[in-house]
CSV table of C-alpha atoms in Angstrom, one decimal:
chain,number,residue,atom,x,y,z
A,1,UNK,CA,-2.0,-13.8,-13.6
A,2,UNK,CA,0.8,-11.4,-13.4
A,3,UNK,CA,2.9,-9.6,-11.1
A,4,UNK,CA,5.5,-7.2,-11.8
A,5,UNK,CA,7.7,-6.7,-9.5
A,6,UNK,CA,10.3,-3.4,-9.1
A,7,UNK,CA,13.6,-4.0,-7.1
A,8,UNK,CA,16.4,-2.5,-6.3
A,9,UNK,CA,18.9,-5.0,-6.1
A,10,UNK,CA,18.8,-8.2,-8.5
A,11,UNK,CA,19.3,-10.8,-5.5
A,12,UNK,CA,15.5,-10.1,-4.4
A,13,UNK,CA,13.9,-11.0,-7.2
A,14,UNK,CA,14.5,-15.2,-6.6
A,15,UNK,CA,13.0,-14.2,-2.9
A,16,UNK,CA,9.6,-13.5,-4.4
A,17,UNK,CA,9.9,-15.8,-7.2
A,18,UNK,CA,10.1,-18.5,-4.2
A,19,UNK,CA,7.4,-17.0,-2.5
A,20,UNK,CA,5.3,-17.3,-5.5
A,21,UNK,CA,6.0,-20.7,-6.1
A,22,UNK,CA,4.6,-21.2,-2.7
A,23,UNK,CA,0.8,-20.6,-3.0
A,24,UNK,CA,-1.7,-22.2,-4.1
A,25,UNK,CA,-3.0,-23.1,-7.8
A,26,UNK,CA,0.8,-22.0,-9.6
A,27,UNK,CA,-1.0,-19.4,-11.8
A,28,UNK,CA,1.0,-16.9,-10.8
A,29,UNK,CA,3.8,-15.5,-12.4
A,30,UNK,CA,6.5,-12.7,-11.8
A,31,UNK,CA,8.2,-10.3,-14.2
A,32,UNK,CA,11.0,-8.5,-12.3
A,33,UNK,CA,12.7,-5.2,-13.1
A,34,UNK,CA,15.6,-4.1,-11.2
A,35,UNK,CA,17.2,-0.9,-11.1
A,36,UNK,CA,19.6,-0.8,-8.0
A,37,UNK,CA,20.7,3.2,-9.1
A,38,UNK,CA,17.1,3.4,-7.1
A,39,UNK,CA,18.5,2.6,-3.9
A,40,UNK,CA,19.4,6.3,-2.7
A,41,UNK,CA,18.0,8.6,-0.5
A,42,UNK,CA,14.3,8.9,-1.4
A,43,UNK,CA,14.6,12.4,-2.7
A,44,UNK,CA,11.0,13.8,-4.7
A,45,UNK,CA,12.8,13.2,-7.6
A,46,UNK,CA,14.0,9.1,-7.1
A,47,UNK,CA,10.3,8.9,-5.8
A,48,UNK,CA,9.0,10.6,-9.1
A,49,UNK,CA,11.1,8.3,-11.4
A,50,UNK,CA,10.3,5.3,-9.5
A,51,UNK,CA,6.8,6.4,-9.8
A,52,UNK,CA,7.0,6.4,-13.4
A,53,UNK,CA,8.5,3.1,-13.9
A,54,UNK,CA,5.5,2.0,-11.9
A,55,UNK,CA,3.3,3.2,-13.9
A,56,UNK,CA,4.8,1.7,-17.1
A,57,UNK,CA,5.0,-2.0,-15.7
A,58,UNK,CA,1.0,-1.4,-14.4
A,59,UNK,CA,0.3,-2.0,-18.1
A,60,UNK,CA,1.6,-5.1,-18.7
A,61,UNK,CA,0.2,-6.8,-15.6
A,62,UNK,CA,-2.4,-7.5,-13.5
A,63,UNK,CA,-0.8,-5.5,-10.2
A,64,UNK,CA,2.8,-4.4,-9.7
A,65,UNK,CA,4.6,-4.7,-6.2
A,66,UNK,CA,7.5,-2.4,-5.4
A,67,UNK,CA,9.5,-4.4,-2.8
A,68,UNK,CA,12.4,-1.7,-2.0
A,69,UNK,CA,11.3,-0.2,1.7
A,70,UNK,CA,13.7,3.1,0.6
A,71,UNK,CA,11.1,4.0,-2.1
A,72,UNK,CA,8.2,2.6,-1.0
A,73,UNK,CA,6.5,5.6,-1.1
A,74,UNK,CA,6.8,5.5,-4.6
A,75,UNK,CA,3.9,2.9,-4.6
A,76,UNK,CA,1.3,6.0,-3.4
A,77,UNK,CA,2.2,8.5,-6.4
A,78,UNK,CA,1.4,5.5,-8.9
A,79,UNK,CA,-1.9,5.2,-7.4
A,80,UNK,CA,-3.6,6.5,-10.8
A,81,UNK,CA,-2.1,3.1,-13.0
A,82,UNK,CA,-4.6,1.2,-14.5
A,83,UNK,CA,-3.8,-1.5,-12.2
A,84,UNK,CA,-3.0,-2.0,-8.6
A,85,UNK,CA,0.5,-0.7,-7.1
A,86,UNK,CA,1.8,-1.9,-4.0
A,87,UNK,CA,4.1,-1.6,-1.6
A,88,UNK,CA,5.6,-4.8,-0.2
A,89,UNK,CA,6.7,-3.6,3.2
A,90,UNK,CA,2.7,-1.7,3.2
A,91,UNK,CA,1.2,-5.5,3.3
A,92,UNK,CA,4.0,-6.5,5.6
A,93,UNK,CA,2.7,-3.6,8.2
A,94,UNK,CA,-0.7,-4.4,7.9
A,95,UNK,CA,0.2,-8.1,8.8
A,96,UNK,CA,2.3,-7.2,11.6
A,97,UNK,CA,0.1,-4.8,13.6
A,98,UNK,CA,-3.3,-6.1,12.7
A,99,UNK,CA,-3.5,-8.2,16.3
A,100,UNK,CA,-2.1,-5.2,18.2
A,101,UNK,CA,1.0,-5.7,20.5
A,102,UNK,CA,4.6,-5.4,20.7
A,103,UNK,CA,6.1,-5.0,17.3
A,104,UNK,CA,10.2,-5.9,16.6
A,105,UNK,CA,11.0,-3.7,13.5
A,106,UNK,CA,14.2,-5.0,12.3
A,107,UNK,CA,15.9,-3.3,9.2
A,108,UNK,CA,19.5,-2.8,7.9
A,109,UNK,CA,20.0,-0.1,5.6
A,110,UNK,CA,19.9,3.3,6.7
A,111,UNK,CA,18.3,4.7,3.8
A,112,UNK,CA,14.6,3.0,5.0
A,113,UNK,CA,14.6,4.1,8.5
A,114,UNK,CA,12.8,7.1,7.9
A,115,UNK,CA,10.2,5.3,5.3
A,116,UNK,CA,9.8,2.0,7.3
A,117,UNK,CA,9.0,3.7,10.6
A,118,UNK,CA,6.5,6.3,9.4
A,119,UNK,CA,5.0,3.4,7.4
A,120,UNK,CA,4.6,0.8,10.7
A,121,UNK,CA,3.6,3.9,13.1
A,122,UNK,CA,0.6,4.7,10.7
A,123,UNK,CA,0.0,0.8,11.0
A,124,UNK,CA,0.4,0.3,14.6
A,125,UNK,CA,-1.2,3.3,15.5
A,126,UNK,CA,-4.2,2.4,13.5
A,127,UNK,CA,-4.1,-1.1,15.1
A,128,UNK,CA,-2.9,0.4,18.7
A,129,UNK,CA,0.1,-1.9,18.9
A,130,UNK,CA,3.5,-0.8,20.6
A,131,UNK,CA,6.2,-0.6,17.5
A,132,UNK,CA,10.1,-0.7,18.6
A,133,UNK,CA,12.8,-0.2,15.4
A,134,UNK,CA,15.8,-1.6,15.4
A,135,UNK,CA,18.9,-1.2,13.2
A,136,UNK,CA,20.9,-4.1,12.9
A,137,UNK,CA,24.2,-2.4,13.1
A,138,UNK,CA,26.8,-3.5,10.2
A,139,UNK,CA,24.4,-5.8,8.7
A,140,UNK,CA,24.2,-3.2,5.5
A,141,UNK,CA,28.0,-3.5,4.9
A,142,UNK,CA,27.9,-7.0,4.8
A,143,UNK,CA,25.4,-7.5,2.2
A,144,UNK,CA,26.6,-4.6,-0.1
A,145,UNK,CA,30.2,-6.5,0.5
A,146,UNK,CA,28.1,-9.8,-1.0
A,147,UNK,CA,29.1,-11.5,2.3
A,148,UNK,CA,25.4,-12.5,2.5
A,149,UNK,CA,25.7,-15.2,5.2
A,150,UNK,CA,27.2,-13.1,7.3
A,151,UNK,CA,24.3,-11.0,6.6
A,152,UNK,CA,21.8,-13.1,7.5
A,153,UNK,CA,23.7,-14.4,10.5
A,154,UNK,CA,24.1,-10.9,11.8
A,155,UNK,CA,20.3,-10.3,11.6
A,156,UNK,CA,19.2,-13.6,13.5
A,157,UNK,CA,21.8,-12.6,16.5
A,158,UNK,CA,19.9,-9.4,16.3
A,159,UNK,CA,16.7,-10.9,16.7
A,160,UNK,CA,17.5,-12.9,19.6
A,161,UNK,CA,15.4,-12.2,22.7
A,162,UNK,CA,13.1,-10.1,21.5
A,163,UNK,CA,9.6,-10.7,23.1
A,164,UNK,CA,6.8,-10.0,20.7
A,165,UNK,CA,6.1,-10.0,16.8
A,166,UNK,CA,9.4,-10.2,14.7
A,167,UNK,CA,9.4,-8.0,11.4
A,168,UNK,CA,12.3,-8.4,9.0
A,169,UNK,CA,11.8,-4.7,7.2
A,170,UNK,CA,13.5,-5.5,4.1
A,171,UNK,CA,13.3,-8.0,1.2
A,172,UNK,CA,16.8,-9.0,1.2
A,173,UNK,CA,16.4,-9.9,5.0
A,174,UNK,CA,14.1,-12.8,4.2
A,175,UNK,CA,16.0,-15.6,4.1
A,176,UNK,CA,17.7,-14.9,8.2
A,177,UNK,CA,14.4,-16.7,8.8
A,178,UNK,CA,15.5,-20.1,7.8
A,179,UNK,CA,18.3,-19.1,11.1
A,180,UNK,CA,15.3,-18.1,13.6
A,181,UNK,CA,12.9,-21.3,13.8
A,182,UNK,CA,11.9,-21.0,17.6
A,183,UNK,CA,10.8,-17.4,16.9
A,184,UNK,CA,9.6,-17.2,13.0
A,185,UNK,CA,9.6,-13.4,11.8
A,186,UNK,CA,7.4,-12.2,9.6
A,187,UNK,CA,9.4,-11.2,6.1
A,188,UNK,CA,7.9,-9.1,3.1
A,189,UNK,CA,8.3,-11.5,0.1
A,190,UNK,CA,5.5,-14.0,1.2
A,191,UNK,CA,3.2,-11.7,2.3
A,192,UNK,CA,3.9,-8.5,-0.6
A,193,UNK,CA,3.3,-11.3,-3.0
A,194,UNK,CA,0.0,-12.4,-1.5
A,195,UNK,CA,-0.9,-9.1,-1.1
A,196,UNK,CA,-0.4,-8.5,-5.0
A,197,UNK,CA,-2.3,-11.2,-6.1
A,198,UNK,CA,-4.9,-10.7,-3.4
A,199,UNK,CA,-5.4,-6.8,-5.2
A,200,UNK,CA,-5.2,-8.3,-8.7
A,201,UNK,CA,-8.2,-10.6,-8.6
A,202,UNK,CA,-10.1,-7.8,-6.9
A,203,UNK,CA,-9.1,-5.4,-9.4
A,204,UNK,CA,-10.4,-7.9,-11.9
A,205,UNK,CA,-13.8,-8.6,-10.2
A,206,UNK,CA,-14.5,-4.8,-10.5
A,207,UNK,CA,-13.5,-4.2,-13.7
């Protein structure tokens, strides 16, 4: 089986390659393309183009996965690909509000605020969980500097004291986990890719 996977910066793609590796059976396999020029404002038009490179990878795989929050809703205008398109941060929300709740929102780049909290309200609404965002202030500097421990480090500190469910928004915020063990977050490359494969065996069942 076959995921494609659309990023927006190269460093995710191990992230979900890792996440793969971790289920069950090791049938699985990713293809990535990256086009970080993606990670802009989500204008129509970024959202049209990233649309249309969905569309392309949906026919040379079983489901496709766009992990970049910014364009997520990229993943909705592909919906007419001839095989599943997901969001990875859609699966994420889903997980996080399902039990209801308070919900920690932690992202970094500014460019996702407005797509990652109309995305988790629509969740925790649905759910009737309490959602509070949080930008982690000077976090997004950091990684686009490359100074990715800092990164990571800045995230955890960020997380610290929260009382509820931990979300880390975005796929590059993943690995901040590994600093957090007393109060594991819930991170989008696990659970996108489960989500994928989950949609590509269904898709095959029906078809």
């Amino acid at each position: 089986m076959t995921i494609a996977c659309l990023h927006t910066a190269q460093s995710n793609a191990p992230l979900f390659d890792s996440a793969a590796a971790a289920l069950p059976g090791g049938a699985l396999r990713l293809t990535h393309k990256v086009r970080a020029d993606l990670l802009r404002e989500p204008t129509p038009e970024v959202l049209n183009e990233a649309a249309v490179l969905l569309r392309d990878l949906a026919r040379h795989a079983d489901a496709v996965l766009l992990t970049c929050s910014t364009i997520g809703a990229a993943a909705a205008q592909a919906q007419d690909s001839p095989r599943p398109v997901l969001r990875a941060d859609g699966a994420l929300a889903e997980a996080a509000t399902r039990a209801g709740g308070t919900v920690h929102v932690l992202y970094a780049a500014p460019t996702t605020r407005e797509p990652t909290r109309r995305l988790f309200e629509a969740a925790a609404k649905a759910h009737d969980a309490r959602l509070v965002m949080h930008m982690v202030h000077g976090a997004w500097g950091l990684f686009q500097a490359g100074e990715t421990r800092a990164y990571l480090g800045r995230i955890a500190a960020a997380a610290e004291g929260l009382e509820g469910r931990v979300v880390l928004a975005q796929a590059s915020m993943a690995p901040a986990a590994a600093l957090m063990p007393g109060h594991p977050p819930l991170t989008v490359p696990g659970i996108g890719v489960m989500a994928a494969a989950r949609a590509a065996v269904q898709a095959r069942k029906a078809g």
